Amino acid sequence: MNDLNPGHILQTATAFFPAKVLLSATELGLFTKLSEKPMNGVELCNSLGLHPRANPDFFDTLVALKFLLRDGNGSDATYQNTPETAAFLNKSSPAYIGGFLEMANARLYHSWGDLTEALRTGKAQNELKNSDKPLFDAIYDDPARLEQFIDAMTGIQIGNIMALAEKFDFSGYKTLCDVGGSGATLARAIALGHPNIKCISADLPAVTAIAKKRIADSGLSDRIDAIDLDFFKDSFPKVDIITMGNILHDWNLDVKKMLITKAYEALPSGGAFIAIENIIDDERRENAFGLLMSLNMLVETGDGFDYTGADFDGWCKEVGFSRTEILPLAGPTSAAIAYK
């Protein structure tokens, strides 16, 4: 017993403490405010509308967690962003990923509070758990929630998308369709990095309107088409590459196989299907984030789940793909690639 240490247990048990501090700071716009100039605690409380009790504990906690820098001690000390928070959590930065944190704070944090019920019932625990309306229908029917969702997906995927654009050899391909393309982030990244490829971003009509605006704002309307596509009803466009970012894990096995089959049918010989996901290691021992994301699918959808590279290989070969590979991207995320 003398060699045992409960530190890891206690750190994990209270991991929601630092998580909520970071999420609240993002919600309040703290990092965006500090992009203007360094401020002391009183100035921050006044500018963010906080009670004086927030000073200095809230700001010093962010210092201790390495999300803020502090110059000096005591009441005259000033706070400023770290290089990371300046780049990724300032809304005026092109690398802003806070959309995902905003969604995590507004939705996921509360849903995960009911994880025990999800484990006992196998049912989703999001804000619609007492409604007959499917989650994605509710998201797409609410313009504000849809924008938040698109920004969240952009935030969580941008690093992976840039890694895919750099690591995958696109030289032998001419056309690409991103199914479930959201705000056309992937299509824009590929178009910018690979002039040889004509891209399509395909999603439901409410999303297509947003994608078209973001494509136009990027000056890429001549390189990217945004089209309406309901992947439950419509066939996929005939292209050389079909991509899906965080799409397969939303659904049960039957839907996963249906989507993989549609991709196979749309691709030519030599074409590639690329799924960007938090691929779980085959022995299910290492990729904790991938496993946690699979639990998130339980909380969010009830029957969606993440999967291993071996799972992906089996499903793809079952419908006719000749081989698969796993291409590591950023952090716990990989591109699962199937070649026809």
XYZ file of N, CA and C in Angstrom, residues 67-285:
657
model
N -3.034 28.749 -19.347
C -3.848 29.357 -20.385
C -3.713 30.879 -20.410
N -3.158 31.462 -19.361
C -2.856 32.889 -19.311
C -1.442 33.094 -18.777
N -0.868 34.243 -19.125
C 0.385 34.702 -18.533
C 0.069 35.881 -17.618
N 0.830 35.989 -16.528
C 0.619 37.117 -15.604
C 1.926 37.859 -15.411
N 1.871 39.175 -15.513
C 3.037 40.025 -15.293
C 2.897 40.684 -13.932
N 3.701 40.238 -12.990
C 3.667 40.805 -11.648
C 2.806 40.012 -10.699
N 2.704 40.522 -9.456
C 1.911 39.881 -8.407
C 0.996 40.919 -7.768
N -0.033 40.458 -7.093
C -0.917 41.365 -6.385
C -1.906 42.068 -7.292
N -2.541 43.093 -6.774
C -3.654 43.736 -7.471
C -3.237 44.479 -8.728
N -1.965 44.847 -8.828
C -1.504 45.569 -10.015
C -1.047 44.634 -11.138
N -1.035 43.334 -10.882
C -0.591 42.379 -11.899
C -1.520 42.427 -13.112
N -0.951 42.244 -14.278
C -1.750 42.219 -15.505
C -1.676 40.841 -16.148
N -2.748 40.505 -16.858
C -2.877 39.200 -17.502
C -2.845 39.371 -19.019
N -2.316 38.350 -19.687
C -2.329 38.337 -21.147
C -2.405 36.897 -21.642
N -2.736 36.746 -22.893
C -2.847 35.410 -23.475
C -1.487 34.732 -23.591
N -1.495 33.420 -23.558
C -0.330 32.652 -23.960
C -0.299 32.630 -25.497
N 0.809 32.226 -26.100
C 0.810 32.117 -27.566
C -0.286 31.192 -28.089
N -0.588 30.116 -27.335
C -1.609 29.161 -27.782
C -3.005 29.750 -27.688
N -3.333 30.389 -26.564
C -4.681 30.945 -26.454
C -4.863 32.140 -27.382
N -3.781 32.884 -27.644
C -3.866 33.991 -28.607
C -4.170 33.473 -30.002
N -3.608 32.313 -30.345
C -3.804 31.768 -31.689
C -5.130 31.051 -31.835
N -5.522 30.291 -30.810
C -6.631 29.353 -30.982
C -7.927 29.745 -30.272
N -7.873 30.692 -29.325
C -9.082 31.029 -28.581
C -9.456 32.509 -28.672
N -8.816 33.226 -29.548
C -9.172 34.604 -29.859
C -10.048 34.584 -31.105
N -11.264 35.053 -30.996
C -12.222 34.952 -32.096
C -11.770 35.662 -33.360
N -10.888 36.614 -33.252
C -10.421 37.316 -34.444
C -9.262 36.593 -35.127
N -8.796 35.485 -34.543
C -7.698 34.732 -35.136
C -8.237 33.762 -36.182
N -7.556 33.628 -37.323
C -8.015 32.655 -38.334
C -7.890 31.212 -37.872
N -7.116 30.975 -36.794
C -6.939 29.614 -36.280
C -7.879 29.315 -35.114
N -8.905 30.150 -34.922
C -9.823 29.990 -33.782
C -10.494 28.619 -33.773
N -10.371 27.917 -32.646
C -11.032 26.620 -32.475
C -12.080 26.674 -31.371
N -12.351 27.862 -30.881
C -13.252 27.989 -29.741
C -14.682 27.592 -30.019
N -15.046 27.458 -31.311
C -16.412 27.033 -31.605
C -16.735 25.700 -30.978
N -15.755 24.787 -30.993
C -15.997 23.497 -30.358
C -16.126 23.648 -28.849
N -15.293 24.502 -28.249
C -15.385 24.721 -26.812
C -16.714 25.351 -26.437
N -17.208 26.248 -27.286
C -18.504 26.871 -27.016
C -19.617 25.827 -27.029
N -19.579 24.920 -28.002
C -20.587 23.868 -28.040
C -20.431 22.908 -26.870
N -19.191 22.576 -26.531
C -18.956 21.686 -25.400
C -19.520 22.287 -24.121
N -19.362 23.585 -23.970
C -19.858 24.260 -22.771
C -21.382 24.336 -22.765
N -21.957 24.679 -23.916
C -23.410 24.887 -23.992
C -24.188 23.576 -23.975
N -23.590 22.505 -24.533
C -24.358 21.283 -24.719
C -23.712 20.063 -24.072
N -22.474 19.758 -24.476
C -21.885 18.479 -24.075
C -21.640 18.391 -22.572
N -21.232 19.501 -21.960
C -20.932 19.481 -20.522
C -22.143 19.010 -19.725
N -23.300 19.490 -20.104
C -24.519 19.129 -19.369
C -24.958 17.701 -19.702
N -24.838 17.316 -20.971
C -25.244 15.968 -21.364
C -24.385 14.904 -20.682
N -23.088 15.180 -20.575
C -22.193 14.211 -19.937
C -22.485 14.048 -18.446
N -23.190 15.001 -17.851
C -23.596 14.841 -16.460
C -24.541 13.668 -16.267
N -25.160 13.200 -17.366
C -26.084 12.073 -17.314
C -25.487 10.811 -17.945
N -24.154 10.716 -17.960
C -23.512 9.539 -18.545
C -23.973 8.255 -17.869
N -24.124 8.259 -16.549
C -24.536 7.037 -15.843
C -25.875 6.540 -16.387
N -26.802 7.463 -16.612
C -28.106 7.066 -17.163
C -27.938 6.507 -18.576
N -27.044 7.118 -19.364
C -26.805 6.614 -20.719
C -26.256 5.190 -20.675
N -25.356 4.923 -19.747
C -24.778 3.582 -19.628
C -25.823 2.561 -19.189
N -26.768 2.992 -18.380
C -27.811 2.070 -17.901
C -28.904 1.840 -18.937
N -29.183 2.861 -19.756
C -30.331 2.767 -20.663
C -29.946 2.588 -22.123
N -28.708 2.966 -22.493
C -28.314 2.941 -23.894
C -28.961 4.037 -24.711
N -29.490 5.051 -24.037
C -30.196 6.127 -24.734
C -29.428 7.441 -24.641
N -29.625 8.285 -25.654
C -28.983 9.593 -25.693
C -29.429 10.435 -24.501
N -28.529 11.313 -24.052
C -28.813 12.153 -22.901
C -28.672 13.642 -23.213
N -28.769 13.989 -24.477
C -28.663 15.405 -24.816
C -29.954 16.129 -24.450
N -30.041 17.410 -24.847
C -31.188 18.229 -24.459
C -32.493 17.758 -25.070
N -32.433 16.802 -26.002
C -33.641 16.303 -26.659
C -34.055 14.931 -26.159
N -33.506 14.505 -25.027
C -33.753 13.126 -24.605
C -35.220 12.855 -24.272
N -35.964 13.895 -23.967
C -37.399 13.724 -23.705
C -38.253 14.128 -24.904
N -37.602 14.213 -26.069
C -38.307 14.598 -27.287
C -38.212 13.469 -28.303
N -39.177 13.417 -29.203
C -39.149 12.427 -30.279
C -38.334 12.909 -31.474
N -37.839 14.130 -31.414
C -37.122 14.721 -32.545
C -35.665 14.266 -32.542
N -35.157 13.716 -33.645
C -33.745 13.329 -33.709
C -32.832 14.533 -33.526
N -31.644 14.286 -32.964
C -30.711 15.365 -32.661
C -30.379 16.199 -33.892
N -30.017 15.550 -34.997
C -29.563 16.306 -36.155
C -30.696 17.092 -36.798
N -31.922 16.599 -36.703
C -33.060 17.381 -37.185
C -33.186 18.667 -36.386
N -33.028 18.562 -35.075
C -33.143 19.739 -34.224
C -32.019 20.732 -34.502
N -30.820 20.229 -34.717
C -29.687 21.112 -35.014
C -29.913 21.849 -36.327
N -30.342 21.130 -37.356
C -30.479 21.730 -38.674
C -31.705 22.641 -38.767
N -32.685 22.463 -37.885
C -33.881 23.302 -37.909
C -33.698 24.629 -37.177
N -32.637 24.752 -36.394
C -32.391 25.947 -35.585
C -31.159 26.658 -36.139
N -31.330 27.807 -36.821
C -30.185 28.471 -37.452
C -29.044 28.780 -36.485
N -29.361 29.244 -35.272
C -28.308 29.571 -34.314
C -27.563 28.318 -33.874
N -28.306 27.256 -33.610
C -27.679 26.005 -33.193
C -26.866 25.413 -34.343
N -27.354 25.565 -35.571
C -26.635 25.049 -36.733
C -25.307 25.770 -36.910
N -25.313 27.102 -36.792
C -24.062 27.861 -36.895
C -23.087 27.435 -35.805
N -23.586 27.240 -34.594
C -22.726 26.799 -33.490
C -22.134 25.430 -33.795
N -22.953 24.534 -34.339
C -22.493 23.187 -34.662
C -21.423 23.227 -35.752
N -21.648 24.026 -36.792
C -20.674 24.132 -37.882
C -19.361 24.714 -37.362
N -19.451 25.751 -36.526
C -18.233 26.335 -35.960
C -17.516 25.329 -35.064
N -18.288 24.527 -34.347
C -17.683 23.506 -33.481
C -16.942 22.466 -34.311
N -17.569 22.018 -35.385
C -16.916 21.017 -36.237
C -15.676 21.598 -36.910
N -15.748 22.872 -37.284
C -14.564 23.523 -37.850
C -13.441 23.555 -36.829
N -13.777 23.928 -35.590
C -12.764 24.029 -34.552
C -12.077 22.712 -34.254
N -12.852 21.636 -34.180
C -12.270 20.350 -33.803
C -11.555 19.683 -34.975
N -11.894 20.068 -36.207
C -11.354 19.374 -37.371
C -10.261 20.128 -38.117
N -10.089 21.416 -37.886
C -9.216 22.199 -38.746
C -7.783 21.663 -38.760
N -7.249 21.277 -37.603
C -5.892 20.742 -37.566
C -5.774 19.438 -38.332
N -6.795 18.593 -38.226
C -6.786 17.319 -38.937
C -6.903 17.524 -40.441
N -7.727 18.476 -40.836
C -7.913 18.761 -42.255
C -6.612 19.272 -42.870
N -5.933 20.178 -42.167
C -4.666 20.694 -42.679
C -3.631 19.580 -42.769
N -3.643 18.672 -41.782
C -2.704 17.549 -41.813
C -2.999 16.631 -42.996
N -4.285 16.374 -43.268
C -4.641 15.541 -44.419
C -4.173 16.193 -45.716
N -4.386 17.502 -45.843
C -3.977 18.212 -47.059
C -2.480 18.097 -47.294
N -1.698 18.004 -46.204
C -0.248 17.917 -46.326
C 0.244 16.484 -46.502
N -0.404 15.528 -45.841
C 0.146 14.175 -45.774
C -0.335 13.231 -46.866
N -1.565 13.409 -47.334
C -2.097 12.488 -48.338
C -1.640 12.917 -49.728
N -1.292 11.960 -50.557
C -0.834 12.244 -51.918
C -2.042 12.423 -52.841
N -2.377 13.671 -53.115
C -3.518 13.990 -53.967
C -3.138 14.094 -55.444
N -1.897 13.847 -55.773
C -1.414 14.148 -57.128
C -2.097 13.326 -58.210
N -2.564 12.130 -57.903
C -3.163 11.287 -58.926
C -4.666 11.433 -59.064
N -5.238 12.451 -58.436
C -6.692 12.604 -58.421
C -7.094 13.970 -58.970
N -8.332 14.052 -59.478
C -8.805 15.297 -60.067
C -10.055 15.859 -59.402
N -10.858 14.993 -58.765
C -12.112 15.464 -58.178
C -12.300 14.878 -56.786
N -12.975 15.647 -55.926
C -13.215 15.229 -54.533
C -14.573 15.737 -54.090
N -15.285 14.910 -53.338
C -16.535 15.334 -52.703
C -16.456 15.059 -51.215
N -16.672 16.103 -50.416
C -16.739 15.950 -48.967
C -18.209 15.796 -48.588
N -18.598 14.573 -48.242
C -19.981 14.267 -47.891
C -20.207 14.651 -46.426
N -21.257 15.450 -46.187
C -21.430 16.028 -44.865
C -20.414 17.137 -44.672
N -20.255 17.968 -45.719
C -19.150 18.923 -45.783
C -19.263 20.128 -44.885
N -20.378 20.294 -44.185
C -20.543 21.381 -43.221
C -20.209 22.722 -43.870
N -19.314 23.499 -43.282
C -18.979 24.821 -43.810
C -17.941 24.815 -44.906
N -17.718 23.656 -45.525
C -16.764 23.498 -46.639
C -15.324 23.725 -46.209
N -15.029 23.481 -44.937
C -13.661 23.678 -44.450
C -12.682 22.742 -45.133
N -13.049 21.457 -45.250
C -12.158 20.505 -45.890
C -11.994 20.832 -47.375
N -13.083 21.094 -48.057
C -13.000 21.404 -49.481
C -12.130 22.627 -49.725
N -12.241 23.635 -48.875
C -11.435 24.840 -49.046
C -9.957 24.559 -48.825
N -9.644 23.731 -47.818
C -8.245 23.413 -47.537
C -7.612 22.623 -48.679
N -8.363 21.666 -49.217
C -7.827 20.860 -50.316
C -7.679 21.709 -51.577
N -8.659 22.544 -51.855
C -8.594 23.399 -53.045
C -7.409 24.362 -52.976
N -7.161 24.906 -51.807
C -6.051 25.843 -51.653
C -4.701 25.143 -51.805
N -4.606 23.929 -51.262
C -3.327 23.239 -51.276
C -3.049 22.421 -52.514
N -4.116 22.129 -53.293
C -3.957 21.225 -54.434
C -4.755 21.749 -55.625
N -4.136 22.607 -56.425
C -4.842 23.220 -57.562
C -5.339 22.225 -58.593
N -4.824 20.980 -58.539
C -5.240 19.972 -59.516
C -6.621 19.396 -59.228
N -7.184 19.718 -58.073
C -8.425 19.063 -57.655
C -9.605 20.034 -57.653
N -10.683 19.601 -58.283
C -11.971 20.303 -58.222
C -12.776 19.683 -57.093
N -13.296 20.512 -56.196
C -13.933 20.000 -54.974
C -15.429 20.274 -54.947
N -16.133 19.397 -54.231
C -17.554 19.549 -53.943
C -17.743 19.405 -52.440
N -18.517 20.301 -51.853
C -18.936 20.163 -50.463
C -20.433 19.875 -50.470
N -20.833 18.718 -49.948
C -22.222 18.263 -50.053
C -22.850 18.122 -48.680
N -24.003 18.740 -48.486
C -24.698 18.648 -47.202
C -26.156 19.023 -47.423
N -26.925 19.052 -46.359
C -28.332 19.416 -46.447
C -28.484 20.899 -46.809
N -29.647 21.284 -47.374
C -29.805 22.652 -47.898
C -29.482 23.766 -46.904
N -29.872 23.606 -45.640
C -29.604 24.669 -44.663
C -28.112 24.906 -44.500
N -27.318 23.847 -44.662
C -25.871 23.953 -44.523
C -25.247 24.458 -45.818
N -25.800 24.053 -46.946
C -25.256 24.464 -48.242
C -25.200 25.984 -48.360
N -26.228 26.655 -47.870
C -26.248 28.117 -47.941
C -25.069 28.721 -47.182
N -24.768 28.147 -46.013
C -23.633 28.631 -45.214
C -22.325 28.310 -45.925
N -22.225 27.097 -46.478
C -21.000 26.692 -47.171
C -20.726 27.601 -48.366
N -21.760 27.931 -49.134
C -21.569 28.780 -50.306
C -21.004 30.141 -49.917
N -21.487 30.698 -48.816
C -20.980 31.997 -48.371
C -19.514 31.887 -47.970
N -19.167 30.819 -47.251
C -17.780 30.686 -46.801
C -16.842 30.399 -47.964
N -17.322 29.676 -48.962
C -16.525 29.439 -50.169
C -16.291 30.760 -50.900
N -17.354 31.556 -51.043
C -17.224 32.853 -51.722
C -16.284 33.776 -50.966
N -16.407 33.798 -49.647
C -15.528 34.641 -48.833
C -14.061 34.243 -48.999
N -13.823 32.967 -49.312
C -12.456 32.478 -49.510
C -11.961 32.700 -50.927
N -12.825 33.213 -51.810
C -12.449 33.439 -53.196
C -12.271 32.160 -53.985
N -13.031 31.110 -53.616
C -12.839 29.798 -54.225
C -14.083 29.292 -54.962
N -14.978 30.178 -55.308
C -16.225 29.745 -55.945
C -15.980 29.062 -57.293
N -14.863 29.371 -57.934
C -14.555 28.731 -59.215
C -13.917 27.361 -59.050
N -13.541 27.003 -57.807
C -12.858 25.741 -57.542
C -13.710 24.757 -56.740
N -14.742 25.277 -56.071
C -15.550 24.439 -55.179
C -17.027 24.666 -55.457
N -17.768 23.585 -55.581
C -19.223 23.640 -55.657
C -19.802 23.185 -54.314
N -20.837 23.850 -53.858
C -21.589 23.408 -52.687
C -22.944 22.921 -53.167
N -23.251 21.670 -52.888
C -24.499 21.085 -53.399
C -25.326 20.500 -52.260
N -26.629 20.409 -52.503
C -27.529 19.765 -51.551
C -27.406 18.249 -51.689
N -27.311 17.581 -50.552
C -27.254 16.122 -50.576
C -27.778 15.575 -49.259
N -28.749 14.683 -49.355
C -29.242 13.928 -48.206
C -28.684 12.526 -48.345
N -27.683 12.173 -47.525
C -27.001 10.892 -47.779
C -27.835 9.669 -47.420
N -28.997 9.883 -46.826
C -29.914 8.759 -46.630
C -30.713 8.468 -47.913
N -30.908 9.495 -48.739
C -31.763 9.349 -49.912
C -31.000 9.403 -51.231
N -29.936 10.183 -51.291
C -29.288 10.486 -52.564
C -28.023 9.651 -52.776
N -27.741 9.382 -54.039
C -26.458 8.789 -54.399
C -25.367 9.843 -54.290
N -24.137 9.397 -54.101
C -23.021 10.328 -54.011
C -22.548 10.720 -55.418
N -22.008 11.919 -55.571
C -21.462 12.323 -56.872
C -20.328 11.391 -57.315
N -20.169 11.234 -58.615
C -19.092 10.412 -59.170
C -17.804 11.236 -59.158
N -16.925 10.926 -58.231
C -15.664 11.654 -58.080
C -14.544 10.669 -57.791
N -13.300 11.175 -57.764
C -12.139 10.316 -57.512
C -11.915 10.035 -56.028
N -12.285 10.997 -55.187
C -12.109 10.855 -53.737
C -13.394 11.275 -53.046
N -13.843 10.471 -52.097
C -14.951 10.856 -51.224
C -14.416 10.921 -49.803
N -14.679 12.035 -49.137
C -14.251 12.212 -47.751
C -15.463 12.370 -46.851
N -15.291 11.974 -45.601
C -16.286 12.199 -44.547
C -15.528 12.522 -43.267
N -15.798 13.664 -42.696
C -15.155 14.055 -41.453
C -16.104 13.929 -40.279
N -15.802 13.001 -39.373
C -16.650 12.775 -38.194
C -18.113 12.534 -38.586
N -18.302 11.710 -39.602
C -19.651 11.353 -40.049
C -19.990 9.925 -39.643
N -19.132 8.980 -39.967
C -19.440 7.571 -39.705
C -19.740 7.314 -38.231
N -19.000 7.979 -37.344
C -19.179 7.651 -35.918
C -20.519 8.115 -35.361
N -21.242 8.939 -36.104
C -22.551 9.413 -35.631
C -23.623 8.326 -35.661
N -23.362 7.221 -36.409
C -24.447 6.317 -36.759
C -24.179 4.884 -36.315
N -25.251 4.080 -36.338
C -25.122 2.664 -35.991
C -24.446 1.902 -37.128
N -24.223 0.613 -36.925
C -23.457 -0.166 -37.894
C -24.155 -0.237 -39.245
N -25.473 -0.378 -39.261
C -26.189 -0.475 -40.535
C -25.997 0.787 -41.374
N -26.084 1.950 -40.741
C -25.910 3.203 -41.476
C -24.456 3.365 -41.905
N -23.527 3.013 -41.027
C -22.114 3.056 -41.414
C -21.886 2.266 -42.700
N -22.378 1.039 -42.749
C -22.172 0.197 -43.928
C -22.886 0.763 -45.148
N -24.047 1.368 -44.956
C -24.759 1.983 -46.066
C -23.939 3.121 -46.665
N -23.359 3.953 -45.820
C -22.561 5.076 -46.302
C -21.293 4.597 -47.000
N -20.654 3.581 -46.454
C -19.457 3.028 -47.086
C -19.812 2.444 -48.453
N -20.952 1.767 -48.541
C -21.396 1.197 -49.816
C -21.647 2.285 -50.839
N -22.297 3.380 -50.435
C -22.549 4.482 -51.366
C -21.237 5.096 -51.851
N -20.274 5.203 -50.955
C -18.970 5.727 -51.370
C -18.327 4.806 -52.397
N -18.377 3.505 -52.142
C -17.784 2.536 -53.064
C -18.431 2.635 -54.446
N -19.742 2.737 -54.457
C -20.472 2.783 -55.738
C -20.166 4.046 -56.530
N -19.818 5.133 -55.842
C -19.572 6.403 -56.533
C -18.150 6.528 -57.061
N -17.235 5.742 -56.520
C -15.823 5.891 -56.861
C -15.441 5.066 -58.088
N -14.466 5.548 -58.864
C -13.929 4.744 -59.968
C -12.886 3.764 -59.426
N -12.450 2.843 -60.249
C -11.342 1.967 -59.876
C -10.118 2.829 -59.573
N -9.493 2.581 -58.436
C -8.370 3.407 -57.999
C -8.775 4.576 -57.136
N -10.090 4.813 -56.996
C -10.575 5.907 -56.164
C -10.357 5.633 -54.690
N -10.508 6.668 -53.874
C -10.236 6.555 -52.439
C -11.390 7.112 -51.623
N -11.729 6.389 -50.565
C -12.695 6.840 -49.566
C -11.919 7.150 -48.297
N -12.065 8.372 -47.778
C -11.305 8.816 -46.615
C -12.259 9.232 -45.509
N -12.163 8.546 -44.364
C -12.957 8.906 -43.182
C -12.021 9.480 -42.129
N -12.238 10.728 -41.763
C -11.431 11.372 -40.726
C -12.148 11.178 -39.392
N -11.537 10.402 -38.516
C -12.167 10.064 -37.236
C -11.085 9.883 -36.169
N -11.510 9.766 -34.926
C -10.602 9.437 -33.831
C -10.487 7.914 -33.761
N -9.775 7.356 -34.729
C -9.707 5.906 -34.881
C -9.109 5.270 -33.632
N -9.835 4.319 -33.057
C -9.384 3.625 -31.843
C -8.350 2.577 -32.227
N -7.297 2.450 -31.431
C -6.297 1.412 -31.691
C -6.954 0.035 -31.621
N -6.428 -0.902 -32.415
C -7.100 -2.199 -32.582
C -7.274 -2.955 -31.273
N -6.354 -2.795 -30.328
C -6.485 -3.478 -29.037
C -7.289 -2.677 -28.026
N -7.709 -1.455 -28.410
C -8.565 -0.618 -27.567
C -7.938 -0.368 -26.193
N -6.648 0.012 -26.218
C -5.918 0.276 -24.971
C -5.324 1.681 -24.895
